[in-house]
PDB file of N, CA and C and ligand atoms in Angstrom:
ATOM      1  N   MET A   1       0.815  -1.202   0.000  1.00  0.00           N
ATOM      2  CA  MET A   1       0.000   0.000   0.000  1.00  0.00           C
ATOM      3  C   MET A   1       0.862   1.271   0.000  1.00  0.00           C
ATOM      4  N   THR A   2       2.151   1.150   0.246  1.00  0.00           N
ATOM      5  CA  THR A   2       2.993   2.337   0.349  1.00  0.00           C
ATOM      6  C   THR A   2       3.110   3.082  -0.972  1.00  0.00           C
ATOM      7  N   ARG A   3       2.875   2.404  -2.093  1.00  0.00           N
ATOM      8  CA  ARG A   3       3.007   3.065  -3.388  1.00  0.00           C
ATOM      9  C   ARG A   3       1.955   4.155  -3.570  1.00  0.00           C
ATOM     10  N   PHE A   4       0.832   4.065  -2.848  1.00  0.00           N
ATOM     11  CA  PHE A   4      -0.214   5.078  -2.959  1.00  0.00           C
ATOM     12  C   PHE A   4       0.294   6.441  -2.499  1.00  0.00           C
ATOM     13  N   SER A   5       1.193   6.450  -1.552  1.00  0.00           N
ATOM     14  CA  SER A   5       1.624   7.704  -0.939  1.00  0.00           C
ATOM     15  C   SER A   5       2.471   8.565  -1.874  1.00  0.00           C
ATOM     16  N   LYS A   6       2.886   7.999  -2.995  1.00  0.00           N
ATOM     17  CA  LYS A   6       3.718   8.754  -3.921  1.00  0.00           C
ATOM     18  C   LYS A   6       2.891   9.704  -4.800  1.00  0.00           C
ATOM     19  N   ARG A   7       1.593   9.461  -4.871  1.00  0.00           N
ATOM     20  CA  ARG A   7       0.725  10.288  -5.706  1.00  0.00           C
ATOM     21  C   ARG A   7       0.020  11.331  -4.858  1.00  0.00           C
ATOM     22  N   LYS A   8      -0.210  12.497  -5.467  1.00  0.00           N
ATOM     23  CA  LYS A   8      -0.951  13.532  -4.750  1.00  0.00           C
ATOM     24  C   LYS A   8      -2.451  13.309  -4.900  1.00  0.00           C
ATOM     25  N   PRO A   9      -3.191  13.428  -3.813  1.00  0.00           N
ATOM     26  CA  PRO A   9      -4.639  13.264  -3.914  1.00  0.00           C
ATOM     27  C   PRO A   9      -5.283  14.422  -4.670  1.00  0.00           C
ATOM     28  N   ASP A  10      -6.407  14.140  -5.321  1.00  0.00           N
ATOM     29  CA  ASP A  10      -7.125  15.156  -6.092  1.00  0.00           C
ATOM     30  C   ASP A  10      -8.604  14.786  -6.116  1.00  0.00           C
ATOM     31  N   THR A  11      -9.424  15.727  -6.560  1.00  0.00           N
ATOM     32  CA  THR A  11     -10.845  15.415  -6.700  1.00  0.00           C
ATOM     33  C   THR A  11     -11.043  14.537  -7.934  1.00  0.00           C
ATOM     34  N   VAL A  12     -12.095  13.732  -7.928  1.00  0.00           N
ATOM     35  CA  VAL A  12     -12.368  12.797  -9.012  1.00  0.00           C
ATOM     36  C   VAL A  12     -13.800  13.000  -9.490  1.00  0.00           C
ATOM     37  N   MET A  13     -13.967  13.148 -10.814  1.00  0.00           N
ATOM     38  CA  MET A  13     -15.302  13.276 -11.383  1.00  0.00           C
ATOM     39  C   MET A  13     -15.710  11.965 -12.040  1.00  0.00           C
ATOM     40  N   VAL A  14     -16.886  11.478 -11.706  1.00  0.00           N
ATOM     41  CA  VAL A  14     -17.444  10.287 -12.328  1.00  0.00           C
ATOM     42  C   VAL A  14     -18.859  10.616 -12.791  1.00  0.00           C
ATOM     43  N   LYS A  15     -19.112  10.508 -14.086  1.00  0.00           N
ATOM     44  CA  LYS A  15     -20.430  10.840 -14.640  1.00  0.00           C
ATOM     45  C   LYS A  15     -20.852  12.262 -14.264  1.00  0.00           C
ATOM     46  N   ASP A  16     -19.895  13.187 -14.349  1.00  0.00           N
ATOM     47  CA  ASP A  16     -20.127  14.598 -14.024  1.00  0.00           C
ATOM     48  C   ASP A  16     -20.501  14.848 -12.569  1.00  0.00           C
ATOM     49  N   ARG A  17     -20.237  13.878 -11.741  1.00  0.00           N
ATOM     50  CA  ARG A  17     -20.469  14.059 -10.300  1.00  0.00           C
ATOM     51  C   ARG A  17     -19.157  13.892  -9.564  1.00  0.00           C
ATOM     52  N   LYS A  18     -18.967  14.716  -8.560  1.00  0.00           N
ATOM     53  CA  LYS A  18     -17.732  14.615  -7.791  1.00  0.00           C
ATOM     54  C   LYS A  18     -17.805  13.414  -6.861  1.00  0.00           C
ATOM     55  N   LEU A  19     -16.749  12.633  -6.889  1.00  0.00           N
ATOM     56  CA  LEU A  19     -16.687  11.443  -6.039  1.00  0.00           C
ATOM     57  C   LEU A  19     -16.479  11.867  -4.581  1.00  0.00           C
ATOM     58  N   ILE A  20     -17.341  11.375  -3.713  1.00  0.00           N
ATOM     59  CA  ILE A  20     -17.250  11.671  -2.283  1.00  0.00           C
ATOM     60  C   ILE A  20     -17.135  10.357  -1.528  1.00  0.00           C
ATOM     61  N   CYS A  21     -16.215  10.295  -0.620  1.00  0.00           N
ATOM     62  CA  CYS A  21     -16.051   9.076   0.169  1.00  0.00           C
ATOM     63  C   CYS A  21     -17.283   8.858   1.061  1.00  0.00           C
ATOM     64  N   PRO A  22     -17.913   7.696   0.996  1.00  0.00           N
ATOM     65  CA  PRO A  22     -19.095   7.417   1.821  1.00  0.00           C
ATOM     66  C   PRO A  22     -18.745   7.189   3.291  1.00  0.00           C
ATOM     67  N   VAL A  23     -17.485   7.005   3.552  1.00  0.00           N
ATOM     68  CA  VAL A  23     -17.068   6.710   4.931  1.00  0.00           C
ATOM     69  C   VAL A  23     -16.768   7.999   5.699  1.00  0.00           C
ATOM     70  N   CYS A  24     -16.005   8.902   5.070  1.00  0.00           N
ATOM     71  CA  CYS A  24     -15.539  10.082   5.819  1.00  0.00           C
ATOM     72  C   CYS A  24     -15.876  11.409   5.133  1.00  0.00           C
ATOM     73  N   ASP A  25     -16.646  11.373   4.001  1.00  0.00           N
ATOM     74  CA  ASP A  25     -17.052  12.588   3.282  1.00  0.00           C
ATOM     75  C   ASP A  25     -15.891  13.355   2.650  1.00  0.00           C
ATOM     76  N   ASN A  26     -14.760  12.727   2.538  1.00  0.00           N
ATOM     77  CA  ASN A  26     -13.607  13.347   1.888  1.00  0.00           C
ATOM     78  C   ASN A  26     -13.800  13.363   0.367  1.00  0.00           C
ATOM     79  N   ASP A  27     -13.232  14.386  -0.302  1.00  0.00           N
ATOM     80  CA  ASP A  27     -13.324  14.426  -1.768  1.00  0.00           C
ATOM     81  C   ASP A  27     -11.945  14.368  -2.432  1.00  0.00           C
ATOM     82  N   GLN A  28     -10.952  13.955  -1.682  1.00  0.00           N
ATOM     83  CA  GLN A  28      -9.604  13.847  -2.229  1.00  0.00           C
ATOM     84  C   GLN A  28      -9.220  12.371  -2.354  1.00  0.00           C
ATOM     85  N   PHE A  29      -8.861  11.989  -3.573  1.00  0.00           N
ATOM     86  CA  PHE A  29      -8.540  10.582  -3.827  1.00  0.00           C
ATOM     87  C   PHE A  29      -7.238  10.459  -4.591  1.00  0.00           C
ATOM     88  N   ILE A  30      -6.577   9.355  -4.396  1.00  0.00           N
ATOM     89  CA  ILE A  30      -5.354   9.047  -5.123  1.00  0.00           C
ATOM     90  C   ILE A  30      -5.680   7.995  -6.159  1.00  0.00           C
ATOM     91  N   GLU A  31      -5.446   8.333  -7.429  1.00  0.00           N
ATOM     92  CA  GLU A  31      -5.763   7.393  -8.501  1.00  0.00           C
ATOM     93  C   GLU A  31      -4.636   6.397  -8.681  1.00  0.00           C
ATOM     94  N   THR A  32      -5.003   5.152  -8.880  1.00  0.00           N
ATOM     95  CA  THR A  32      -4.012   4.137  -9.171  1.00  0.00           C
ATOM     96  C   THR A  32      -4.658   3.107 -10.098  1.00  0.00           C
ATOM     97  N   ARG A  33      -3.850   2.229 -10.609  1.00  0.00           N
ATOM     98  CA  ARG A  33      -4.375   1.158 -11.446  1.00  0.00           C
ATOM     99  C   ARG A  33      -3.995  -0.161 -10.824  1.00  0.00           C
ATOM    100  N   ALA A  34      -4.877  -1.119 -10.963  1.00  0.00           N
ATOM    101  CA  ALA A  34      -4.603  -2.416 -10.363  1.00  0.00           C
ATOM    102  C   ALA A  34      -4.940  -3.507 -11.365  1.00  0.00           C
ATOM    103  N   GLN A  35      -4.095  -4.485 -11.401  1.00  0.00           N
ATOM    104  CA  GLN A  35      -4.369  -5.659 -12.216  1.00  0.00           C
ATOM    105  C   GLN A  35      -5.309  -6.558 -11.432  1.00  0.00           C
ATOM    106  N   MET A  36      -6.385  -6.989 -12.064  1.00  0.00           N
ATOM    107  CA  MET A  36      -7.305  -7.888 -11.385  1.00  0.00           C
ATOM    108  C   MET A  36      -6.649  -9.256 -11.306  1.00  0.00           C
ATOM    109  N   ASN A  37      -6.345  -9.684 -10.115  1.00  0.00           N
ATOM    110  CA  ASN A  37      -5.700 -10.994  -9.981  1.00  0.00           C
ATOM    111  C   ASN A  37      -6.745 -12.082  -9.732  1.00  0.00           C
ATOM    112  N   THR A  38      -6.306 -13.298  -9.624  1.00  0.00           N
ATOM    113  CA  THR A  38      -7.249 -14.410  -9.512  1.00  0.00           C
ATOM    114  C   THR A  38      -8.015 -14.374  -8.196  1.00  0.00           C
ATOM    115  N   ALA A  39      -7.400 -13.848  -7.152  1.00  0.00           N
ATOM    116  CA  ALA A  39      -8.085 -13.750  -5.859  1.00  0.00           C
ATOM    117  C   ALA A  39      -9.271 -12.808  -5.963  1.00  0.00           C
ATOM    118  N   VAL A  40      -9.045 -11.688  -6.638  1.00  0.00           N
ATOM    119  CA  VAL A  40     -10.128 -10.725  -6.817  1.00  0.00           C
ATOM    120  C   VAL A  40     -11.142 -11.254  -7.820  1.00  0.00           C
ATOM    121  N   ALA A  41     -10.663 -11.896  -8.868  1.00  0.00           N
ATOM    122  CA  ALA A  41     -11.542 -12.388  -9.922  1.00  0.00           C
ATOM    123  C   ALA A  41     -12.577 -13.365  -9.393  1.00  0.00           C
ATOM    124  N   SER A  42     -12.265 -14.054  -8.331  1.00  0.00           N
ATOM    125  CA  SER A  42     -13.205 -15.009  -7.760  1.00  0.00           C
ATOM    126  C   SER A  42     -14.435 -14.311  -7.193  1.00  0.00           C
ATOM    127  N   LEU A  43     -14.323 -13.011  -6.959  1.00  0.00           N
ATOM    128  CA  LEU A  43     -15.453 -12.241  -6.429  1.00  0.00           C
ATOM    129  C   LEU A  43     -16.354 -11.709  -7.537  1.00  0.00           C
ATOM    130  N   PHE A  44     -15.868 -11.756  -8.783  1.00  0.00           N
ATOM    131  CA  PHE A  44     -16.606 -11.173  -9.902  1.00  0.00           C
ATOM    132  C   PHE A  44     -16.813 -12.230 -10.984  1.00  0.00           C
ATOM    133  N   ASP A  45     -17.273 -11.784 -12.162  1.00  0.00           N
ATOM    134  CA  ASP A  45     -17.408 -12.741 -13.260  1.00  0.00           C
ATOM    135  C   ASP A  45     -16.051 -13.209 -13.737  1.00  0.00           C
ATOM    136  N   VAL A  46     -16.069 -14.249 -14.498  1.00  0.00           N
ATOM    137  CA  VAL A  46     -14.826 -14.746 -15.082  1.00  0.00           C
ATOM    138  C   VAL A  46     -14.263 -13.722 -16.071  1.00  0.00           C
ATOM    139  N   ASP A  47     -15.158 -12.991 -16.760  1.00  0.00           N
ATOM    140  CA  ASP A  47     -14.711 -11.980 -17.719  1.00  0.00           C
ATOM    141  C   ASP A  47     -13.902 -10.869 -17.071  1.00  0.00           C
ATOM    142  N   PHE A  48     -14.102 -10.728 -15.798  1.00  0.00           N
ATOM    143  CA  PHE A  48     -13.430  -9.672 -15.066  1.00  0.00           C
ATOM    144  C   PHE A  48     -11.958 -10.029 -14.799  1.00  0.00           C
ATOM    145  N   ALA A  49     -11.633 -11.291 -14.908  1.00  0.00           N
ATOM    146  CA  ALA A  49     -10.287 -11.756 -14.563  1.00  0.00           C
ATOM    147  C   ALA A  49      -9.228 -11.158 -15.482  1.00  0.00           C
ATOM    148  N   ASN A  50      -8.114 -10.830 -14.905  1.00  0.00           N
ATOM    149  CA  ASN A  50      -6.949 -10.343 -15.639  1.00  0.00           C
ATOM    150  C   ASN A  50      -7.205  -9.065 -16.433  1.00  0.00           C
ATOM    151  N   LYS A  51      -8.168  -8.277 -15.998  1.00  0.00           N
ATOM    152  CA  LYS A  51      -8.380  -6.965 -16.590  1.00  0.00           C
ATOM    153  C   LYS A  51      -7.780  -5.919 -15.656  1.00  0.00           C
ATOM    154  N   THR A  52      -7.606  -4.719 -16.208  1.00  0.00           N
ATOM    155  CA  THR A  52      -7.093  -3.629 -15.399  1.00  0.00           C
ATOM    156  C   THR A  52      -8.263  -2.806 -14.860  1.00  0.00           C
ATOM    157  N   ALA A  53      -8.141  -2.381 -13.633  1.00  0.00           N
ATOM    158  CA  ALA A  53      -9.177  -1.557 -13.017  1.00  0.00           C
ATOM    159  C   ALA A  53      -8.582  -0.231 -12.581  1.00  0.00           C
ATOM    160  N   ARG A  54      -9.426   0.803 -12.630  1.00  0.00           N
ATOM    161  CA  ARG A  54      -9.024   2.097 -12.075  1.00  0.00           C
ATOM    162  C   ARG A  54      -9.455   2.117 -10.621  1.00  0.00           C
ATOM    163  N   CYS A  55      -8.571   2.529  -9.763  1.00  0.00           N
ATOM    164  CA  CYS A  55      -8.879   2.577  -8.337  1.00  0.00           C
ATOM    165  C   CYS A  55      -8.647   3.988  -7.816  1.00  0.00           C
ATOM    166  N   PHE A  56      -9.569   4.417  -6.956  1.00  0.00           N
ATOM    167  CA  PHE A  56      -9.404   5.704  -6.289  1.00  0.00           C
ATOM    168  C   PHE A  56      -9.415   5.457  -4.798  1.00  0.00           C
ATOM    169  N   VAL A  57      -8.310   5.826  -4.174  1.00  0.00           N
ATOM    170  CA  VAL A  57      -8.147   5.559  -2.752  1.00  0.00           C
ATOM    171  C   VAL A  57      -8.351   6.852  -1.973  1.00  0.00           C
ATOM    172  N   CYS A  58      -9.289   6.838  -1.044  1.00  0.00           N
ATOM    173  CA  CYS A  58      -9.552   8.001  -0.199  1.00  0.00           C
ATOM    174  C   CYS A  58      -8.277   8.380   0.555  1.00  0.00           C
ATOM    175  N   SER A  59      -7.937   9.666   0.492  1.00  0.00           N
ATOM    176  CA  SER A  59      -6.694  10.104   1.128  1.00  0.00           C
ATOM    177  C   SER A  59      -6.815  10.161   2.650  1.00  0.00           C
ATOM    178  N   GLU A  60      -8.032  10.103   3.157  1.00  0.00           N
ATOM    179  CA  GLU A  60      -8.233  10.184   4.610  1.00  0.00           C
ATOM    180  C   GLU A  60      -8.346   8.805   5.259  1.00  0.00           C
ATOM    181  N   CYS A  61      -9.274   7.987   4.743  1.00  0.00           N
ATOM    182  CA  CYS A  61      -9.549   6.720   5.433  1.00  0.00           C
ATOM    183  C   CYS A  61      -9.114   5.499   4.629  1.00  0.00           C
ATOM    184  N   THR A  62      -8.587   5.711   3.419  1.00  0.00           N
ATOM    185  CA  THR A  62      -8.097   4.667   2.512  1.00  0.00           C
ATOM    186  C   THR A  62      -9.194   3.769   1.948  1.00  0.00           C
ATOM    187  N   TYR A  63     -10.461   4.198   2.045  1.00  0.00           N
ATOM    188  CA  TYR A  63     -11.529   3.466   1.357  1.00  0.00           C
ATOM    189  C   TYR A  63     -11.211   3.439  -0.135  1.00  0.00           C
ATOM    190  N   VAL A  64     -11.429   2.309  -0.791  1.00  0.00           N
ATOM    191  CA  VAL A  64     -11.047   2.172  -2.195  1.00  0.00           C
ATOM    192  C   VAL A  64     -12.279   2.040  -3.088  1.00  0.00           C
ATOM    193  N   PHE A  65     -12.385   2.934  -4.071  1.00  0.00           N
ATOM    194  CA  PHE A  65     -13.370   2.793  -5.142  1.00  0.00           C
ATOM    195  C   PHE A  65     -12.716   2.041  -6.292  1.00  0.00           C
ATOM    196  N   TRP A  66     -13.430   1.075  -6.855  1.00  0.00           N
ATOM    197  CA  TRP A  66     -12.916   0.325  -8.022  1.00  0.00           C
ATOM    198  C   TRP A  66     -13.806   0.619  -9.212  1.00  0.00           C
ATOM    199  N   PHE A  67     -13.189   0.954 -10.333  1.00  0.00           N
ATOM    200  CA  PHE A  67     -13.922   1.144 -11.571  1.00  0.00           C
ATOM    201  C   PHE A  67     -13.339   0.230 -12.637  1.00  0.00           C
ATOM    202  N   ARG A  68     -14.184  -0.529 -13.240  1.00  0.00           N
ATOM    203  CA  ARG A  68     -13.754  -1.435 -14.299  1.00  0.00           C
ATOM    204  C   ARG A  68     -13.441  -0.607 -15.536  1.00  0.00           C
ATOM    205  N   SER A  69     -12.321  -0.888 -16.177  1.00  0.00           N
ATOM    206  CA  SER A  69     -11.960  -0.129 -17.371  1.00  0.00           C
ATOM    207  C   SER A  69     -11.624  -1.050 -18.520  1.00  0.00           C
TER     208      SER A  69
HETATM  209 ZN1   ZN B 101     -12.654   8.311   3.276  1.00  0.00          ZN
END
């Protein structure tokens, strides 16, 4: 998780709406990309396996938003 700290947090727009953390109401997120591994793929469809996802990590509480890309 230490790699997240290298990026500066910023606001994120999704569908013309500002992303707000549901846990702490923060609007600053650190964008990262994650490879969907087999452990994660077991939670989703098979088509989801080995795809790349966009992730936004709340800079306050580290809640993670995942967006399939
Ligand atoms: Zn948060």
